Structure formats: C-alpha cells, structure tokens
Amino acid sequence: MRENLFSGPEPDPARDAGHEDAPPRVGFFTDTSVCIGCKACEVACKEWNAIPEDGMSLTGMSYDNTGGLGASTWRHVAFVEQPVPAGRTRLPLVEPDTRKEATAEESGTRWLMSSDVCKHCTHAACLDVCPTGSLFRTEFGTVVVQEDICNGCGVCVPACPYGVIEQRPTDGRAFKCTLCYDRLGAGQEPACAKACPTESIQFGPLDELRERAALRVDQLHEAGVTEARLYGHEPDNGVGGDGAFFLLLDEPEVYGLPPDPVVTTRDLGAMWRHAGVAALSLAGAAALSFALSACTDPKGHR
C-alpha cells in the first residue's frame, strides 16, 4: 500500500475508489492546433446539461463572451491573439514541402484557440476535501459533482489547482464538467466531442489518447511546428496526470493554464501527522505540569 494516497503514481484511480470491475479510464485529448474557435463544444455542453447561459458581455480583450470556466461554463474556448514573429508557424498548417514561412514583412497576427475543460485529475483535490461526499470518482476514472448532495460550503473551490470548479451565485452549490457521465453510462461520447467539427476534442481510453497525442506532436514537429507540446499528459506530474490533456502551440501561461500544477492536498497527510504530534506534545506538557503541581504542597514544601 502506498504511504501517501494524495499524490504519486496511481495507475487505476477508479479501482482505488472501489470500482472493482471498472472499464478502462477515459478522458479528453484536445488538439488546439486544429481548433477553429467555433464554440460548438460550448453550445453542445450547455444544451445537453441544461446549463444556464452566460450572457453576451464581451470583455473588450477578446472575441470571447464567456471569459473562463465556471459553474455555468463547463467548456470554454479561449481566443488568444498573438503577434507572429518572422519565421514562426502560422495557421492553418499545411504539408512541410509546400508550407511557406512568414517573412518579416508578412508577419502579422495569429489566433490560438483552445477549448478548456475540467482536467479530471488523477489526484483530485476537490474530491479529497469535500466534506459531504458530493464529489465522487466514477467507474470511468472521472470526477463528478452530485448537485443534490452539495451543501454549498465552497471548500472545493480553492482546492482546485486549475481554478475550474466554481459555486453558482444563485444557490452557492458547486458545479463543473461531469465528462457527460450520463452519456458514458449509455455508451455514448460526451456532447462536446460529438459536436466538434474538426475533431480538436477527442474522447476515448486515456492510454490510447496519450499514444495518439504523442504521434500528433511528432507529426507537427516534422512539419516545422517545433513549439508544439503536450500539457497534462504525464502520469507523474503534480496531479498524477490529467484525465483531460492538451496539445498546445505555446507556453501554458499563454492559454491561462498553470505551468506546473500541484494537487493542493499533496501534503495533507503530513500536515495531520504534524498536528497530531503537536497535540500529543501539548497534552504531555499539560500532564507533566499537573503532575509536578501535585507533588508540591501549597507552601512550596515537598
């Protein structure tokens, strides 16, 4: 048995959660190099899950009306506008033998589109800190909030290293992506992946997605897109690997993602041990004080 259940390698989180006959773990691979920013995933997610609308309040910083993930936005398409340095890859991508590199005169602007979602972490701090059992690990390895059990305490919100989960202001309950748990149980893929017209969002067994993603990165590198990299795919990263990982064309911070996320409950076991030692030390000191007092008469004579 592992000493620390809050961090480290965990090849089968569903089985560790008590699902003895769990199917292979599933998740998302989002290839941002082919995302066109159509927001079909956002619409499909809202329609299937009956999520409230976000309004049409543009921030003035981008063509994005949702702004980020939240209690009423379980899929969010980021619009990142960038100046393109000379010689840097410009989208759309074409074959290496016909692709023309941008010259200094041709350099302009490129858009980086990325559909963000809950990462369904292997070590999910939101689940670990939930006092009511509202959050649970499914047989598919995903993390789901049971809205009828959530008491609105909000403890899960600061626990998430990605800032994904959020409380709905109308009643205080927490909401986030369920990876369409109801659809998975019926043998269907999540609504967002089903609606994606470019297959930027890919769904399937997590091991297969990781292999597919590695091949895609190699393909892009051969095409001259040297900045392509994977994010959240490594099983030994700070959260034990993400159930939803990404192919990015720039640093994670550009997309609003933390560069090195670490599960916030990683040191919880050690903290409780230290607190226990401190409590025992305090109790021992108090007992010793009473014992010494009992051995001394009121006048100070032994």
PDB file of C-alpha atoms in Angstrom:
ATOM      1  CA  MET A   1       0.000   0.000   0.000  1.00  0.00           C
ATOM      2  CA  ARG A   2       1.248   3.492  -0.833  1.00  0.00           C
ATOM      3  CA  GLU A   3       2.126   5.746   2.093  1.00  0.00           C
ATOM      4  CA  ASN A   4       0.566   8.846   0.511  1.00  0.00           C
ATOM      5  CA  LEU A   5      -2.828   8.445  -1.145  1.00  0.00           C
ATOM      6  CA  PHE A   6      -2.965  12.141  -2.073  1.00  0.00           C
ATOM      7  CA  SER A   7      -0.068  12.188  -4.570  1.00  0.00           C
ATOM      8  CA  GLY A   8       2.290   9.980  -6.545  1.00  0.00           C
ATOM      9  CA  PRO A   9       1.658   7.256  -9.128  1.00  0.00           C
ATOM     10  CA  GLU A  10      -1.879   5.878  -9.279  1.00  0.00           C
ATOM     11  CA  PRO A  11      -2.423   3.778 -12.420  1.00  0.00           C
ATOM     12  CA  ASP A  12      -6.055   2.901 -11.726  1.00  0.00           C
ATOM     13  CA  PRO A  13      -7.907   5.608  -9.746  1.00  0.00           C
ATOM     14  CA  ALA A  14     -11.315   4.035 -10.389  1.00  0.00           C
ATOM     15  CA  ARG A  15     -10.307   0.723  -8.841  1.00  0.00           C
ATOM     16  CA  ASP A  16      -8.652   2.537  -5.928  1.00  0.00           C
ATOM     17  CA  ALA A  17     -12.003   4.298  -5.421  1.00  0.00           C
ATOM     18  CA  GLY A  18     -13.758   0.938  -5.013  1.00  0.00           C
ATOM     19  CA  HIS A  19     -14.882   0.120  -8.562  1.00  0.00           C
ATOM     20  CA  GLU A  20     -13.682  -3.487  -8.812  1.00  0.00           C
ATOM     21  CA  ASP A  21     -14.819  -4.122 -12.400  1.00  0.00           C
ATOM     22  CA  ALA A  22     -14.047  -0.683 -13.772  1.00  0.00           C
ATOM     23  CA  PRO A  23     -13.687  -0.245 -17.559  1.00  0.00           C
ATOM     24  CA  PRO A  24     -10.558   1.419 -18.986  1.00  0.00           C
ATOM     25  CA  ARG A  25     -10.146   5.014 -17.834  1.00  0.00           C
ATOM     26  CA  VAL A  26     -11.429   7.519 -20.394  1.00  0.00           C
ATOM     27  CA  GLY A  27     -10.756  11.194 -20.978  1.00  0.00           C
ATOM     28  CA  PHE A  28     -10.220  14.037 -23.423  1.00  0.00           C
ATOM     29  CA  PHE A  29      -7.320  14.932 -25.706  1.00  0.00           C
ATOM     30  CA  THR A  30      -7.750  18.469 -27.018  1.00  0.00           C
ATOM     31  CA  ASP A  31      -5.598  19.270 -30.069  1.00  0.00           C
ATOM     32  CA  THR A  32      -5.543  23.062 -30.126  1.00  0.00           C
ATOM     33  CA  SER A  33      -3.712  23.127 -33.473  1.00  0.00           C
ATOM     34  CA  VAL A  34      -6.971  22.309 -35.279  1.00  0.00           C
ATOM     35  CA  CYS A  35      -9.392  24.251 -33.054  1.00  0.00           C
ATOM     36  CA  ILE A  36     -11.212  26.920 -35.098  1.00  0.00           C
ATOM     37  CA  GLY A  37     -12.925  28.653 -32.180  1.00  0.00           C
ATOM     38  CA  CYS A  38     -16.442  27.838 -33.366  1.00  0.00           C
ATOM     39  CA  LYS A  39     -17.665  27.227 -29.782  1.00  0.00           C
ATOM     40  CA  ALA A  40     -19.794  24.266 -30.890  1.00  0.00           C
ATOM     41  CA  CYS A  41     -18.458  22.429 -27.836  1.00  0.00           C
ATOM     42  CA  GLU A  42     -19.699  25.178 -25.505  1.00  0.00           C
ATOM     43  CA  VAL A  43     -23.156  25.140 -27.045  1.00  0.00           C
ATOM     44  CA  ALA A  44     -23.426  21.334 -27.053  1.00  0.00           C
ATOM     45  CA  CYS A  45     -22.327  21.196 -23.407  1.00  0.00           C
ATOM     46  CA  LYS A  46     -24.918  23.754 -22.353  1.00  0.00           C
ATOM     47  CA  GLU A  47     -27.715  22.145 -24.334  1.00  0.00           C
ATOM     48  CA  TRP A  48     -27.110  18.615 -23.097  1.00  0.00           C
ATOM     49  CA  ASN A  49     -26.531  19.537 -19.450  1.00  0.00           C
ATOM     50  CA  ALA A  50     -29.166  22.317 -19.308  1.00  0.00           C
ATOM     51  CA  ILE A  51     -26.596  24.840 -18.080  1.00  0.00           C
ATOM     52  CA  PRO A  52     -27.680  28.493 -17.678  1.00  0.00           C
ATOM     53  CA  GLU A  53     -26.490  30.951 -20.331  1.00  0.00           C
ATOM     54  CA  ASP A  54     -23.584  33.329 -19.655  1.00  0.00           C
ATOM     55  CA  GLY A  55     -24.888  36.387 -21.436  1.00  0.00           C
ATOM     56  CA  MET A  56     -23.171  38.275 -24.234  1.00  0.00           C
ATOM     57  CA  SER A  57     -20.904  40.593 -22.258  1.00  0.00           C
ATOM     58  CA  LEU A  58     -17.672  40.908 -24.222  1.00  0.00           C
ATOM     59  CA  THR A  59     -14.614  41.717 -22.115  1.00  0.00           C
ATOM     60  CA  GLY A  60     -13.057  44.075 -24.662  1.00  0.00           C
ATOM     61  CA  MET A  61      -9.906  41.947 -24.563  1.00  0.00           C
ATOM     62  CA  SER A  62     -11.027  39.230 -26.968  1.00  0.00           C
ATOM     63  CA  TYR A  63     -13.926  37.848 -29.025  1.00  0.00           C
ATOM     64  CA  ASP A  64     -14.872  35.701 -26.041  1.00  0.00           C
ATOM     65  CA  ASN A  65     -18.142  36.196 -24.198  1.00  0.00           C
ATOM     66  CA  THR A  66     -17.626  33.509 -21.538  1.00  0.00           C
ATOM     67  CA  GLY A  67     -14.200  34.559 -20.222  1.00  0.00           C
ATOM     68  CA  GLY A  68     -13.294  31.314 -18.478  1.00  0.00           C
ATOM     69  CA  LEU A  69     -14.523  28.109 -16.906  1.00  0.00           C
ATOM     70  CA  GLY A  70     -17.115  28.386 -14.167  1.00  0.00           C
ATOM     71  CA  ALA A  71     -20.258  26.978 -12.621  1.00  0.00           C
ATOM     72  CA  SER A  72     -22.218  27.774 -15.795  1.00  0.00           C
ATOM     73  CA  THR A  73     -19.385  27.287 -18.301  1.00  0.00           C
ATOM     74  CA  TRP A  74     -18.077  23.723 -18.316  1.00  0.00           C
ATOM     75  CA  ARG A  75     -16.361  24.123 -21.703  1.00  0.00           C
ATOM     76  CA  HIS A  76     -14.622  27.386 -22.534  1.00  0.00           C
ATOM     77  CA  VAL A  77     -12.958  28.265 -25.834  1.00  0.00           C
ATOM     78  CA  ALA A  78     -10.095  30.686 -25.318  1.00  0.00           C
ATOM     79  CA  PHE A  79      -9.240  33.223 -28.031  1.00  0.00           C
ATOM     80  CA  VAL A  80      -5.558  34.184 -27.752  1.00  0.00           C
ATOM     81  CA  GLU A  81      -4.413  36.889 -30.172  1.00  0.00           C
ATOM     82  CA  GLN A  82      -0.666  36.939 -30.803  1.00  0.00           C
ATOM     83  CA  PRO A  83       1.758  38.900 -32.992  1.00  0.00           C
ATOM     84  CA  VAL A  84       3.654  36.438 -35.183  1.00  0.00           C
ATOM     85  CA  PRO A  85       7.466  36.833 -35.206  1.00  0.00           C
ATOM     86  CA  ALA A  86       9.200  36.289 -38.528  1.00  0.00           C
ATOM     87  CA  GLY A  87       9.682  32.604 -39.323  1.00  0.00           C
ATOM     88  CA  ARG A  88       7.171  31.365 -36.780  1.00  0.00           C
ATOM     89  CA  THR A  89       4.487  28.893 -37.783  1.00  0.00           C
ATOM     90  CA  ARG A  90       1.225  30.418 -38.916  1.00  0.00           C
ATOM     91  CA  LEU A  91      -2.066  28.563 -39.060  1.00  0.00           C
ATOM     92  CA  PRO A  92      -3.582  26.840 -40.943  1.00  0.00           C
ATOM     93  CA  LEU A  93      -0.903  24.196 -41.150  1.00  0.00           C
ATOM     94  CA  VAL A  94      -0.007  22.622 -44.489  1.00  0.00           C
ATOM     95  CA  GLU A  95       2.454  19.996 -45.632  1.00  0.00           C
ATOM     96  CA  PRO A  96       6.162  20.735 -44.945  1.00  0.00           C
ATOM     97  CA  ASP A  97       7.136  20.760 -48.644  1.00  0.00           C
ATOM     98  CA  THR A  98       4.513  23.390 -49.541  1.00  0.00           C
ATOM     99  CA  ARG A  99       4.407  25.448 -46.337  1.00  0.00           C
ATOM    100  CA  LYS A 100       5.729  28.979 -46.732  1.00  0.00           C
ATOM    101  CA  GLU A 101       7.370  30.585 -43.716  1.00  0.00           C
ATOM    102  CA  ALA A 102       6.326  34.108 -42.857  1.00  0.00           C
ATOM    103  CA  THR A 103       8.892  36.776 -43.644  1.00  0.00           C
ATOM    104  CA  ALA A 104       9.376  39.919 -41.581  1.00  0.00           C
ATOM    105  CA  GLU A 105       7.126  41.822 -43.984  1.00  0.00           C
ATOM    106  CA  GLU A 106       4.398  39.185 -43.860  1.00  0.00           C
ATOM    107  CA  SER A 107       4.407  38.765 -40.083  1.00  0.00           C
ATOM    108  CA  GLY A 108       1.107  39.763 -38.578  1.00  0.00           C
ATOM    109  CA  THR A 109      -1.264  38.189 -36.087  1.00  0.00           C
ATOM    110  CA  ARG A 110      -2.259  34.639 -35.331  1.00  0.00           C
ATOM    111  CA  TRP A 111      -5.059  33.272 -33.203  1.00  0.00           C
ATOM    112  CA  LEU A 112      -4.532  30.430 -30.742  1.00  0.00           C
ATOM    113  CA  MET A 113      -7.827  28.706 -29.998  1.00  0.00           C
ATOM    114  CA  SER A 114      -8.193  26.240 -27.160  1.00  0.00           C
ATOM    115  CA  SER A 115     -11.254  24.553 -25.658  1.00  0.00           C
ATOM    116  CA  ASP A 116     -10.593  24.282 -21.927  1.00  0.00           C
ATOM    117  CA  VAL A 117     -12.389  21.908 -19.552  1.00  0.00           C
ATOM    118  CA  CYS A 118     -12.102  20.298 -16.113  1.00  0.00           C
ATOM    119  CA  LYS A 119      -8.955  18.153 -16.048  1.00  0.00           C
ATOM    120  CA  HIS A 120     -10.500  15.218 -14.086  1.00  0.00           C
ATOM    121  CA  CYS A 121      -7.223  14.853 -12.207  1.00  0.00           C
ATOM    122  CA  THR A 122      -5.864  11.523 -11.050  1.00  0.00           C
ATOM    123  CA  HIS A 123      -5.419  13.141  -7.636  1.00  0.00           C
ATOM    124  CA  ALA A 124      -8.416  15.455  -7.432  1.00  0.00           C
ATOM    125  CA  ALA A 125      -8.110  17.877  -4.517  1.00  0.00           C
ATOM    126  CA  CYS A 126     -11.744  18.957  -4.905  1.00  0.00           C
ATOM    127  CA  LEU A 127     -12.820  15.375  -4.230  1.00  0.00           C
ATOM    128  CA  ASP A 128     -10.372  14.899  -1.347  1.00  0.00           C
ATOM    129  CA  VAL A 129     -11.590  17.936   0.604  1.00  0.00           C
ATOM    130  CA  CYS A 130     -15.358  17.599   0.017  1.00  0.00           C
ATOM    131  CA  PRO A 131     -16.985  17.085   3.460  1.00  0.00           C
ATOM    132  CA  THR A 132     -20.330  15.753   2.206  1.00  0.00           C
ATOM    133  CA  GLY A 133     -19.254  13.198  -0.404  1.00  0.00           C
ATOM    134  CA  SER A 134     -20.860  15.297  -3.112  1.00  0.00           C
ATOM    135  CA  LEU A 135     -17.818  14.738  -5.330  1.00  0.00           C
ATOM    136  CA  PHE A 136     -17.032  11.161  -6.256  1.00  0.00           C
ATOM    137  CA  ARG A 137     -14.825   9.131  -8.591  1.00  0.00           C
ATOM    138  CA  THR A 138     -16.790   7.282 -11.255  1.00  0.00           C
ATOM    139  CA  GLU A 139     -16.053   3.862 -12.704  1.00  0.00           C
ATOM    140  CA  PHE A 140     -14.613   5.653 -15.752  1.00  0.00           C
ATOM    141  CA  GLY A 141     -11.988   7.430 -13.633  1.00  0.00           C
ATOM    142  CA  THR A 142     -13.703  10.821 -13.936  1.00  0.00           C
ATOM    143  CA  VAL A 143     -14.744  13.171 -11.119  1.00  0.00           C
ATOM    144  CA  VAL A 144     -18.391  14.222 -10.795  1.00  0.00           C
ATOM    145  CA  VAL A 145     -20.297  16.624  -8.508  1.00  0.00           C
ATOM    146  CA  GLN A 146     -23.670  15.431  -7.203  1.00  0.00           C
ATOM    147  CA  GLU A 147     -25.577  18.687  -7.090  1.00  0.00           C
ATOM    148  CA  ASP A 148     -28.315  17.293  -4.816  1.00  0.00           C
ATOM    149  CA  ILE A 149     -25.731  16.493  -2.108  1.00  0.00           C
ATOM    150  CA  CYS A 150     -23.581  19.626  -2.377  1.00  0.00           C
ATOM    151  CA  ASN A 151     -24.227  21.899   0.605  1.00  0.00           C
ATOM    152  CA  GLY A 152     -22.508  24.948  -0.895  1.00  0.00           C
ATOM    153  CA  CYS A 153     -19.627  25.053   1.594  1.00  0.00           C
ATOM    154  CA  GLY A 154     -17.218  26.018  -1.197  1.00  0.00           C
ATOM    155  CA  VAL A 155     -14.223  24.110   0.200  1.00  0.00           C
ATOM    156  CA  CYS A 156     -13.588  22.521  -3.192  1.00  0.00           C
ATOM    157  CA  VAL A 157     -13.175  25.869  -4.976  1.00  0.00           C
ATOM    158  CA  PRO A 158      -9.767  26.921  -3.571  1.00  0.00           C
ATOM    159  CA  ALA A 159      -8.607  23.284  -3.570  1.00  0.00           C
ATOM    160  CA  CYS A 160      -8.572  23.015  -7.380  1.00  0.00           C
ATOM    161  CA  PRO A 161      -5.083  23.845  -8.746  1.00  0.00           C
ATOM    162  CA  TYR A 162      -6.622  24.827 -12.104  1.00  0.00           C
ATOM    163  CA  GLY A 163      -9.371  27.118 -10.791  1.00  0.00           C
ATOM    164  CA  VAL A 164     -12.029  25.058 -12.576  1.00  0.00           C
ATOM    165  CA  ILE A 165     -14.778  24.362 -10.066  1.00  0.00           C
ATOM    166  CA  GLU A 166     -16.982  27.264  -9.002  1.00  0.00           C
ATOM    167  CA  GLN A 167     -20.092  27.980  -6.961  1.00  0.00           C
ATOM    168  CA  ARG A 168     -23.237  29.166  -8.683  1.00  0.00           C
ATOM    169  CA  PRO A 169     -24.230  32.540  -7.158  1.00  0.00           C
ATOM    170  CA  THR A 170     -27.948  31.726  -7.114  1.00  0.00           C
ATOM    171  CA  ASP A 171     -27.688  28.925  -4.541  1.00  0.00           C
ATOM    172  CA  GLY A 172     -23.986  28.516  -3.675  1.00  0.00           C
ATOM    173  CA  ARG A 173     -23.674  24.956  -4.947  1.00  0.00           C
ATOM    174  CA  ALA A 174     -20.543  23.937  -6.868  1.00  0.00           C
ATOM    175  CA  PHE A 175     -20.640  22.796 -10.491  1.00  0.00           C
ATOM    176  CA  LYS A 176     -18.153  21.641 -13.125  1.00  0.00           C
ATOM    177  CA  CYS A 177     -17.810  19.308 -16.115  1.00  0.00           C
ATOM    178  CA  THR A 178     -19.042  15.762 -15.483  1.00  0.00           C
ATOM    179  CA  LEU A 179     -17.492  14.457 -18.719  1.00  0.00           C
ATOM    180  CA  CYS A 180     -21.120  13.664 -19.578  1.00  0.00           C
ATOM    181  CA  TYR A 181     -21.328  10.829 -17.056  1.00  0.00           C
ATOM    182  CA  ASP A 182     -24.890  10.065 -18.104  1.00  0.00           C
ATOM    183  CA  ARG A 183     -23.832   9.671 -21.738  1.00  0.00           C
ATOM    184  CA  LEU A 184     -20.869   7.458 -20.834  1.00  0.00           C
ATOM    185  CA  GLY A 185     -23.180   5.111 -18.962  1.00  0.00           C
ATOM    186  CA  ALA A 186     -25.238   4.764 -22.152  1.00  0.00           C
ATOM    187  CA  GLY A 187     -22.185   4.032 -24.298  1.00  0.00           C
ATOM    188  CA  GLN A 188     -22.110   7.496 -25.904  1.00  0.00           C
ATOM    189  CA  GLU A 189     -19.278  10.014 -26.178  1.00  0.00           C
ATOM    190  CA  PRO A 190     -19.509  13.391 -24.409  1.00  0.00           C
ATOM    191  CA  ALA A 191     -21.577  16.056 -26.128  1.00  0.00           C
ATOM    192  CA  CYS A 192     -18.650  18.434 -26.706  1.00  0.00           C
ATOM    193  CA  ALA A 193     -16.547  15.805 -28.511  1.00  0.00           C
ATOM    194  CA  LYS A 194     -19.570  14.726 -30.551  1.00  0.00           C
ATOM    195  CA  ALA A 195     -20.177  18.303 -31.709  1.00  0.00           C
ATOM    196  CA  CYS A 196     -16.565  19.277 -32.510  1.00  0.00           C
ATOM    197  CA  PRO A 197     -16.370  19.662 -36.333  1.00  0.00           C
ATOM    198  CA  THR A 198     -12.556  19.450 -36.595  1.00  0.00           C
ATOM    199  CA  GLU A 199     -12.014  16.651 -34.048  1.00  0.00           C
ATOM    200  CA  SER A 200      -9.996  19.038 -31.939  1.00  0.00           C
ATOM    201  CA  ILE A 201     -11.705  17.427 -28.933  1.00  0.00           C
ATOM    202  CA  GLN A 202     -11.035  13.680 -28.967  1.00  0.00           C
ATOM    203  CA  PHE A 203     -12.569  11.243 -26.496  1.00  0.00           C
ATOM    204  CA  GLY A 204     -11.554   7.684 -25.673  1.00  0.00           C
ATOM    205  CA  PRO A 205      -9.467   5.435 -23.424  1.00  0.00           C
ATOM    206  CA  LEU A 206      -6.799   7.605 -21.837  1.00  0.00           C
ATOM    207  CA  ASP A 207      -3.866   5.337 -22.751  1.00  0.00           C
ATOM    208  CA  GLU A 208      -4.884   5.377 -26.414  1.00  0.00           C
ATOM    209  CA  LEU A 209      -5.278   9.156 -26.375  1.00  0.00           C
ATOM    210  CA  ARG A 210      -1.771   9.581 -24.960  1.00  0.00           C
ATOM    211  CA  GLU A 211      -0.308   7.464 -27.748  1.00  0.00           C
ATOM    212  CA  ARG A 212      -2.306   9.365 -30.362  1.00  0.00           C
ATOM    213  CA  ALA A 213      -1.190  12.692 -28.895  1.00  0.00           C
ATOM    214  CA  ALA A 214       2.490  11.712 -28.980  1.00  0.00           C
ATOM    215  CA  LEU A 215       2.177  10.804 -32.678  1.00  0.00           C
ATOM    216  CA  ARG A 216       0.459  14.119 -33.386  1.00  0.00           C
ATOM    217  CA  VAL A 217       3.285  16.069 -31.738  1.00  0.00           C
ATOM    218  CA  ASP A 218       5.834  14.166 -33.827  1.00  0.00           C
ATOM    219  CA  GLN A 219       3.823  14.979 -36.950  1.00  0.00           C
ATOM    220  CA  LEU A 220       3.760  18.682 -36.126  1.00  0.00           C
ATOM    221  CA  HIS A 221       7.475  18.746 -35.325  1.00  0.00           C
ATOM    222  CA  GLU A 222       8.220  17.157 -38.688  1.00  0.00           C
ATOM    223  CA  ALA A 223       6.050  19.844 -40.293  1.00  0.00           C
ATOM    224  CA  GLY A 224       8.204  22.510 -38.671  1.00  0.00           C
ATOM    225  CA  VAL A 225       5.888  23.370 -35.781  1.00  0.00           C
ATOM    226  CA  THR A 226       8.608  22.986 -33.177  1.00  0.00           C
ATOM    227  CA  GLU A 227       6.661  24.823 -30.482  1.00  0.00           C
ATOM    228  CA  ALA A 228       4.011  22.075 -30.270  1.00  0.00           C
ATOM    229  CA  ARG A 229       3.984  20.386 -26.876  1.00  0.00           C
ATOM    230  CA  LEU A 230       1.679  18.317 -24.640  1.00  0.00           C
ATOM    231  CA  TYR A 231       0.260  19.565 -21.364  1.00  0.00           C
ATOM    232  CA  GLY A 232      -1.154  17.443 -18.533  1.00  0.00           C
ATOM    233  CA  HIS A 233      -0.405  14.063 -20.129  1.00  0.00           C
ATOM    234  CA  GLU A 234       2.330  12.807 -17.819  1.00  0.00           C
ATOM    235  CA  PRO A 235       1.131  10.327 -15.153  1.00  0.00           C
ATOM    236  CA  ASP A 236       3.851  11.504 -12.755  1.00  0.00           C
ATOM    237  CA  ASN A 237       3.122  15.234 -12.868  1.00  0.00           C
ATOM    238  CA  GLY A 238       1.882  17.284  -9.906  1.00  0.00           C
ATOM    239  CA  VAL A 239      -1.675  15.917 -10.084  1.00  0.00           C
ATOM    240  CA  GLY A 240      -0.826  12.353 -11.100  1.00  0.00           C
ATOM    241  CA  GLY A 241      -1.792  13.022 -14.707  1.00  0.00           C
ATOM    242  CA  ASP A 242      -4.874  14.705 -16.121  1.00  0.00           C
ATOM    243  CA  GLY A 243      -7.912  12.926 -17.483  1.00  0.00           C
ATOM    244  CA  ALA A 244      -8.189  15.822 -19.937  1.00  0.00           C
ATOM    245  CA  PHE A 245      -4.918  16.941 -21.521  1.00  0.00           C
ATOM    246  CA  PHE A 246      -3.920  19.257 -24.341  1.00  0.00           C
ATOM    247  CA  LEU A 247      -1.639  19.823 -27.295  1.00  0.00           C
ATOM    248  CA  LEU A 248      -0.501  23.454 -27.115  1.00  0.00           C
ATOM    249  CA  LEU A 249       1.333  25.697 -29.569  1.00  0.00           C
ATOM    250  CA  ASP A 250       2.845  27.950 -26.914  1.00  0.00           C
ATOM    251  CA  GLU A 251       3.584  28.062 -23.194  1.00  0.00           C
ATOM    252  CA  PRO A 252       0.691  27.031 -20.897  1.00  0.00           C
ATOM    253  CA  GLU A 253       0.524  30.519 -19.383  1.00  0.00           C
ATOM    254  CA  VAL A 254      -0.446  31.922 -22.784  1.00  0.00           C
ATOM    255  CA  TYR A 255      -3.644  29.844 -22.605  1.00  0.00           C
ATOM    256  CA  GLY A 256      -4.300  30.731 -18.964  1.00  0.00           C
ATOM    257  CA  LEU A 257      -3.080  27.367 -17.668  1.00  0.00           C
ATOM    258  CA  PRO A 258      -0.724  26.971 -14.671  1.00  0.00           C
ATOM    259  CA  PRO A 259       2.749  25.889 -15.837  1.00  0.00           C
ATOM    260  CA  ASP A 260       3.331  23.328 -13.075  1.00  0.00           C
ATOM    261  CA  PRO A 261       0.088  22.483 -11.226  1.00  0.00           C
ATOM    262  CA  VAL A 262       0.350  20.522  -7.987  1.00  0.00           C
ATOM    263  CA  VAL A 263      -2.558  18.930  -6.145  1.00  0.00           C
ATOM    264  CA  THR A 264      -3.246  21.142  -3.144  1.00  0.00           C
ATOM    265  CA  THR A 265      -3.846  18.162  -0.822  1.00  0.00           C
ATOM    266  CA  ARG A 266      -0.442  16.606  -1.526  1.00  0.00           C
ATOM    267  CA  ASP A 267       0.909  17.331   1.973  1.00  0.00           C
ATOM    268  CA  LEU A 268      -2.382  16.793   3.809  1.00  0.00           C
ATOM    269  CA  GLY A 269      -1.256  13.505   5.388  1.00  0.00           C
ATOM    270  CA  ALA A 270       1.991  15.011   6.667  1.00  0.00           C
ATOM    271  CA  MET A 271       0.119  18.049   7.992  1.00  0.00           C
ATOM    272  CA  TRP A 272      -2.234  15.839  10.011  1.00  0.00           C
ATOM    273  CA  ARG A 273       0.721  13.846  11.379  1.00  0.00           C
ATOM    274  CA  HIS A 274       2.493  17.027  12.443  1.00  0.00           C
ATOM    275  CA  ALA A 275      -0.701  18.340  14.023  1.00  0.00           C
ATOM    276  CA  GLY A 276      -1.095  15.039  15.904  1.00  0.00           C
ATOM    277  CA  VAL A 277       2.471  15.190  17.205  1.00  0.00           C
ATOM    278  CA  ALA A 278       1.948  18.795  18.299  1.00  0.00           C
ATOM    279  CA  ALA A 279      -1.296  17.877  20.089  1.00  0.00           C
ATOM    280  CA  LEU A 280       0.365  14.969  21.903  1.00  0.00           C
ATOM    281  CA  SER A 281       3.284  17.179  22.910  1.00  0.00           C
ATOM    282  CA  LEU A 282       0.895  19.795  24.274  1.00  0.00           C
ATOM    283  CA  ALA A 283      -1.095  17.171  26.167  1.00  0.00           C
ATOM    284  CA  GLY A 284       2.107  15.693  27.578  1.00  0.00           C
ATOM    285  CA  ALA A 285       3.323  19.085  28.739  1.00  0.00           C
ATOM    286  CA  ALA A 286      -0.019  19.778  30.433  1.00  0.00           C
ATOM    287  CA  ALA A 287       0.001  16.387  32.164  1.00  0.00           C
ATOM    288  CA  LEU A 288       3.570  16.934  33.356  1.00  0.00           C
ATOM    289  CA  SER A 289       2.628  20.341  34.737  1.00  0.00           C
ATOM    290  CA  PHE A 290      -0.270  18.884  36.748  1.00  0.00           C
ATOM    291  CA  ALA A 291       1.937  16.065  38.000  1.00  0.00           C
ATOM    292  CA  LEU A 292       4.562  18.471  39.242  1.00  0.00           C
ATOM    293  CA  SER A 293       1.890  20.591  40.937  1.00  0.00           C
ATOM    294  CA  ALA A 294       0.511  17.530  42.689  1.00  0.00           C
ATOM    295  CA  CYS A 295       3.963  16.709  44.078  1.00  0.00           C
ATOM    296  CA  THR A 296       4.290  20.156  45.668  1.00  0.00           C
ATOM    297  CA  ASP A 297       2.284  21.323  48.741  1.00  0.00           C
ATOM    298  CA  PRO A 298       0.589  24.741  48.836  1.00  0.00           C
ATOM    299  CA  LYS A 299       3.538  26.262  50.829  1.00  0.00           C
ATOM    300  CA  GLY A 300       6.026  25.086  48.300  1.00  0.00           C
ATOM    301  CA  HIS A 301       7.441  22.290  50.537  1.00  0.00           C
ATOM    302  CA  ARG A 302       7.980  18.802  49.193  1.00  0.00           C
TER     303      ARG A 302
END
